[in-house]
PDB file of C-alpha atoms in Angstrom:
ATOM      1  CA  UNK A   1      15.376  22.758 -86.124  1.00  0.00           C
ATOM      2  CA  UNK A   2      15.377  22.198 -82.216  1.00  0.00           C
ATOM      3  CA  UNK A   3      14.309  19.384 -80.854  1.00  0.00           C
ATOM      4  CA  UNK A   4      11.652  19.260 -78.179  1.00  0.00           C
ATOM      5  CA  UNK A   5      13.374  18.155 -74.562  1.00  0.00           C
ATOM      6  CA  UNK A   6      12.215  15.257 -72.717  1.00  0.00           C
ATOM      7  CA  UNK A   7      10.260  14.991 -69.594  1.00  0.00           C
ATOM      8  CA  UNK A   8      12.353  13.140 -67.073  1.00  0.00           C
ATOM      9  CA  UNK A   9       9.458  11.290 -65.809  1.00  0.00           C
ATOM     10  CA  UNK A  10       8.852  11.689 -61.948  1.00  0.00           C
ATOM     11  CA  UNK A  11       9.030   8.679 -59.652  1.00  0.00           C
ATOM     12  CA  UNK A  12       5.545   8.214 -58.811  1.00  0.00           C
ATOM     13  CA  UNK A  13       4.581   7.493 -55.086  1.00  0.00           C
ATOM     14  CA  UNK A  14       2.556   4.355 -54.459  1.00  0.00           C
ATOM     15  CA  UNK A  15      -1.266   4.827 -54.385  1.00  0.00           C
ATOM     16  CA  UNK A  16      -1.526   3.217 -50.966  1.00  0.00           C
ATOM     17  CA  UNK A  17       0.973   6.066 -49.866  1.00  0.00           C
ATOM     18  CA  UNK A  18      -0.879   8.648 -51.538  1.00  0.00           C
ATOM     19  CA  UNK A  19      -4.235   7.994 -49.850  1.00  0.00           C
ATOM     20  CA  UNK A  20      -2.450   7.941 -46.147  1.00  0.00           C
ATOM     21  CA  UNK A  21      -1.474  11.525 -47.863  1.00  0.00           C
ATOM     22  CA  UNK A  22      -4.923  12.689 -48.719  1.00  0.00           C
ATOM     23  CA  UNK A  23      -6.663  11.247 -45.707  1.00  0.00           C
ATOM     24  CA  UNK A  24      -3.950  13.329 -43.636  1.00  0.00           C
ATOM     25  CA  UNK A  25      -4.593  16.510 -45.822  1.00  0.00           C
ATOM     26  CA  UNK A  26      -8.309  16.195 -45.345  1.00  0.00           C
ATOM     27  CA  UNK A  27      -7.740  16.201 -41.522  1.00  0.00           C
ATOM     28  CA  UNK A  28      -5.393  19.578 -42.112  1.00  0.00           C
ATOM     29  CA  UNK A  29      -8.547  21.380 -44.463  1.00  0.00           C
ATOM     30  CA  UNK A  30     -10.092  22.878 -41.560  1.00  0.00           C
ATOM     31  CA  UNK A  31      -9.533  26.810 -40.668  1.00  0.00           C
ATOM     32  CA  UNK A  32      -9.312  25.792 -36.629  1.00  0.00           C
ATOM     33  CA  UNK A  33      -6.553  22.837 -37.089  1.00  0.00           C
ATOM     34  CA  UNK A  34      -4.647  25.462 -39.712  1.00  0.00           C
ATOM     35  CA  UNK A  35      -4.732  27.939 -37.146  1.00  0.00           C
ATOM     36  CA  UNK A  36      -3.795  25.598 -34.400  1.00  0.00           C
ATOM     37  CA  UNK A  37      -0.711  24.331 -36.364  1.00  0.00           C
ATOM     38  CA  UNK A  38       0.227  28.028 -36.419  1.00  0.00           C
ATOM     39  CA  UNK A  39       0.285  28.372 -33.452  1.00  0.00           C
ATOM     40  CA  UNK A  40       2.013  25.437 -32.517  1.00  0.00           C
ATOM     41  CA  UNK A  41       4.698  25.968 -34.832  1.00  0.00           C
ATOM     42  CA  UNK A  42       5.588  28.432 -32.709  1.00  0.00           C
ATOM     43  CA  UNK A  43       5.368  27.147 -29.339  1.00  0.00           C
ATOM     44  CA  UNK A  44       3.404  24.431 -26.763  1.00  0.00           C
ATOM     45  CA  UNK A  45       0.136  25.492 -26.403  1.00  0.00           C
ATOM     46  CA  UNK A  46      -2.875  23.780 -24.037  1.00  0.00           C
ATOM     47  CA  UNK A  47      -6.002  23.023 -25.005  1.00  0.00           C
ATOM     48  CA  UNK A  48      -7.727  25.934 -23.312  1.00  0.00           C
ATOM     49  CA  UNK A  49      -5.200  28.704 -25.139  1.00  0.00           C
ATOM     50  CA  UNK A  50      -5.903  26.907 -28.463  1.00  0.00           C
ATOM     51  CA  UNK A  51      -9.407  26.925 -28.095  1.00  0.00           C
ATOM     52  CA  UNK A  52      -9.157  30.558 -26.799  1.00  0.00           C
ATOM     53  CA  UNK A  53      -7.187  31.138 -30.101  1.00  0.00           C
ATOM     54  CA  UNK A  54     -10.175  30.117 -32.604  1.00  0.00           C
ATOM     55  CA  UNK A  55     -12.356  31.378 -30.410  1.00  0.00           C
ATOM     56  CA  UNK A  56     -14.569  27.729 -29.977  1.00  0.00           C
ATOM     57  CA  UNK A  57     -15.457  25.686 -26.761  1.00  0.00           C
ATOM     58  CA  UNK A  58     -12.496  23.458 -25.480  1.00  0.00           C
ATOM     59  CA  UNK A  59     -13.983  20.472 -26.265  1.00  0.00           C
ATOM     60  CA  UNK A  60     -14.008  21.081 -30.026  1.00  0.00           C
ATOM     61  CA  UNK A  61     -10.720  22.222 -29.677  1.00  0.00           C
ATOM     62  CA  UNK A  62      -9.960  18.761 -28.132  1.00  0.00           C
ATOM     63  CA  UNK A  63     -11.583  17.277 -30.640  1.00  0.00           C
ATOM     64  CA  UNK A  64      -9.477  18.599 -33.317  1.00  0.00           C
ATOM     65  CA  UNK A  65      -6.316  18.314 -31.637  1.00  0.00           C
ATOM     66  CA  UNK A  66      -7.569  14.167 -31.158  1.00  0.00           C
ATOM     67  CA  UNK A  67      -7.538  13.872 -35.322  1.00  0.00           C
ATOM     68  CA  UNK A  68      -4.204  15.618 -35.828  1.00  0.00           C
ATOM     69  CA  UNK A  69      -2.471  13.442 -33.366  1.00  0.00           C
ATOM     70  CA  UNK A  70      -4.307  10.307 -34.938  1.00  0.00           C
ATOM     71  CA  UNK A  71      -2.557  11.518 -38.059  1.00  0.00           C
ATOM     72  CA  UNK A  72       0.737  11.883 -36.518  1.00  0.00           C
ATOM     73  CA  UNK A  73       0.776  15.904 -36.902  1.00  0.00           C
ATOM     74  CA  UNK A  74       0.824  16.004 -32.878  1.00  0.00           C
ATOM     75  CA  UNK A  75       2.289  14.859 -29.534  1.00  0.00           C
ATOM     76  CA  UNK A  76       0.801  15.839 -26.128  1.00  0.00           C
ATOM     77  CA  UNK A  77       2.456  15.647 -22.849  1.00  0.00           C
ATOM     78  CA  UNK A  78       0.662  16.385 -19.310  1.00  0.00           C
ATOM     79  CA  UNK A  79       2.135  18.760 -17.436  1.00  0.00           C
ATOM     80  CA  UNK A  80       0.214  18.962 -13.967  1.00  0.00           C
ATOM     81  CA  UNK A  81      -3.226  19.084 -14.146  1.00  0.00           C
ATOM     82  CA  UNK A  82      -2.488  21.245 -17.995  1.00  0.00           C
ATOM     83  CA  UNK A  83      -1.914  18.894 -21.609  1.00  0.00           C
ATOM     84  CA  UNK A  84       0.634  20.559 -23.760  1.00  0.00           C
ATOM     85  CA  UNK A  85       0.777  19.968 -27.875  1.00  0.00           C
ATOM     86  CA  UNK A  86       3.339  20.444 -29.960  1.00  0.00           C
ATOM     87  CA  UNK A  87       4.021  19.585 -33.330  1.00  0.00           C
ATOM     88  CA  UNK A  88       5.545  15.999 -34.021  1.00  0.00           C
ATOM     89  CA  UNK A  89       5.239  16.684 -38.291  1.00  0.00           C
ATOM     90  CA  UNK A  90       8.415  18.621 -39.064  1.00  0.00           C
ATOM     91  CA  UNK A  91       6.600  19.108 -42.607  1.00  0.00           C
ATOM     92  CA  UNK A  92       3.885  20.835 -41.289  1.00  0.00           C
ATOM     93  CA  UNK A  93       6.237  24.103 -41.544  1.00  0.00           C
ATOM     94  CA  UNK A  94       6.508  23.387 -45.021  1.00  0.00           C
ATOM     95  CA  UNK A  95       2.793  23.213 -45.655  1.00  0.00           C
ATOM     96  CA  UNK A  96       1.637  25.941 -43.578  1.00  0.00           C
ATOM     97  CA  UNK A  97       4.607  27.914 -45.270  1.00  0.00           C
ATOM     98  CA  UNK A  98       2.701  26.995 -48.745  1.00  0.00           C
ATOM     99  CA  UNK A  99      -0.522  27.938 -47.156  1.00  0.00           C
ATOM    100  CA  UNK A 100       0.774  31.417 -46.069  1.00  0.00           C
ATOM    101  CA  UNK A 101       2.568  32.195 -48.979  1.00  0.00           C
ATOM    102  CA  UNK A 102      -0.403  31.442 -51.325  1.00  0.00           C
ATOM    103  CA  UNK A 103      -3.536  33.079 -48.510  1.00  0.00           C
ATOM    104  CA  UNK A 104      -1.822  35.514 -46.774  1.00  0.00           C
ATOM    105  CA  UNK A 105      -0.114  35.731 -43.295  1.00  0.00           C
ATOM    106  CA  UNK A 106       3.183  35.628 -44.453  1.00  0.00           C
ATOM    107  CA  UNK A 107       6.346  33.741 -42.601  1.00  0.00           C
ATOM    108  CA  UNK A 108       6.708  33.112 -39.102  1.00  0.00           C
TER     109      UNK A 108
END
C-alpha cells in the first residue's frame, strides 16, 4: 500500500512583511503603473513620454510615478530641465514577466 508523501511545510514570511508586500502590490494594480513598469524595464523614460505612453495628462502620470517610488519600485534623476525614471525593483521583471505570461504581451 503506498504511503501518502509529506508536505515539507513552507517557511512562512512574517505578517508584518507580508502587508509591506500587499500594500506594494496594491500600488502595482493599476493598468497605467503596469504599463509604465513596461516601459521602464526597458529603458529611462520622462514623465512627459510616460504620460504620452498611457495616453493621460502629465500630472497623473507624476502622480503615479510619486507612489511607485514611495514603494521603492523607482529612482528618478534630473537631467537638465527633464526627470528620468528607471526601475530600482530588480523583481519587478519577475512580476511583470508573471503578468505577461498569464494576460498577454509576451517577453520583452
Amino acid at each position: 500500500m503506498a504511503t501518502a508523501k509529506a508536505k515539507q511545510p513552507r517557511k512562512l514570511t512574517s505578517l508584518e512583511a507580508l502587508a509591506e508586500a500587499a500594500e506594494c502590490l496594491r500600488t502595482l494594480a493599476h493598468p497605467h503603473r503596469l504599463r509604465m513598469i513596461q516601459m521602464l524595464l526597458a529603458g529611462d523614460y520622462t514623465v512627459g513620454e510616460l504620460a504620452d505612453a498611457c495616453q493621460i495628462p502629465s500630472h497623473m502620470a507624476s502622480e503615479h510615478l510619486r507612489l511607485m517610488q514611495r514603494c521603492g519600485f523607482l529612482t528618478s534623476r534630473p537631467q537638465g530641465r527633464r526627470r528620468y525614471y528607471d526601475i530600482a525593483e530588480p523583481h519587478l521583471e519577475d512580476i511583470l514577466g508573471c503578468v505577461e505570461s498569464r494576460f498577454g504581451g509576451g517577453k520583452r
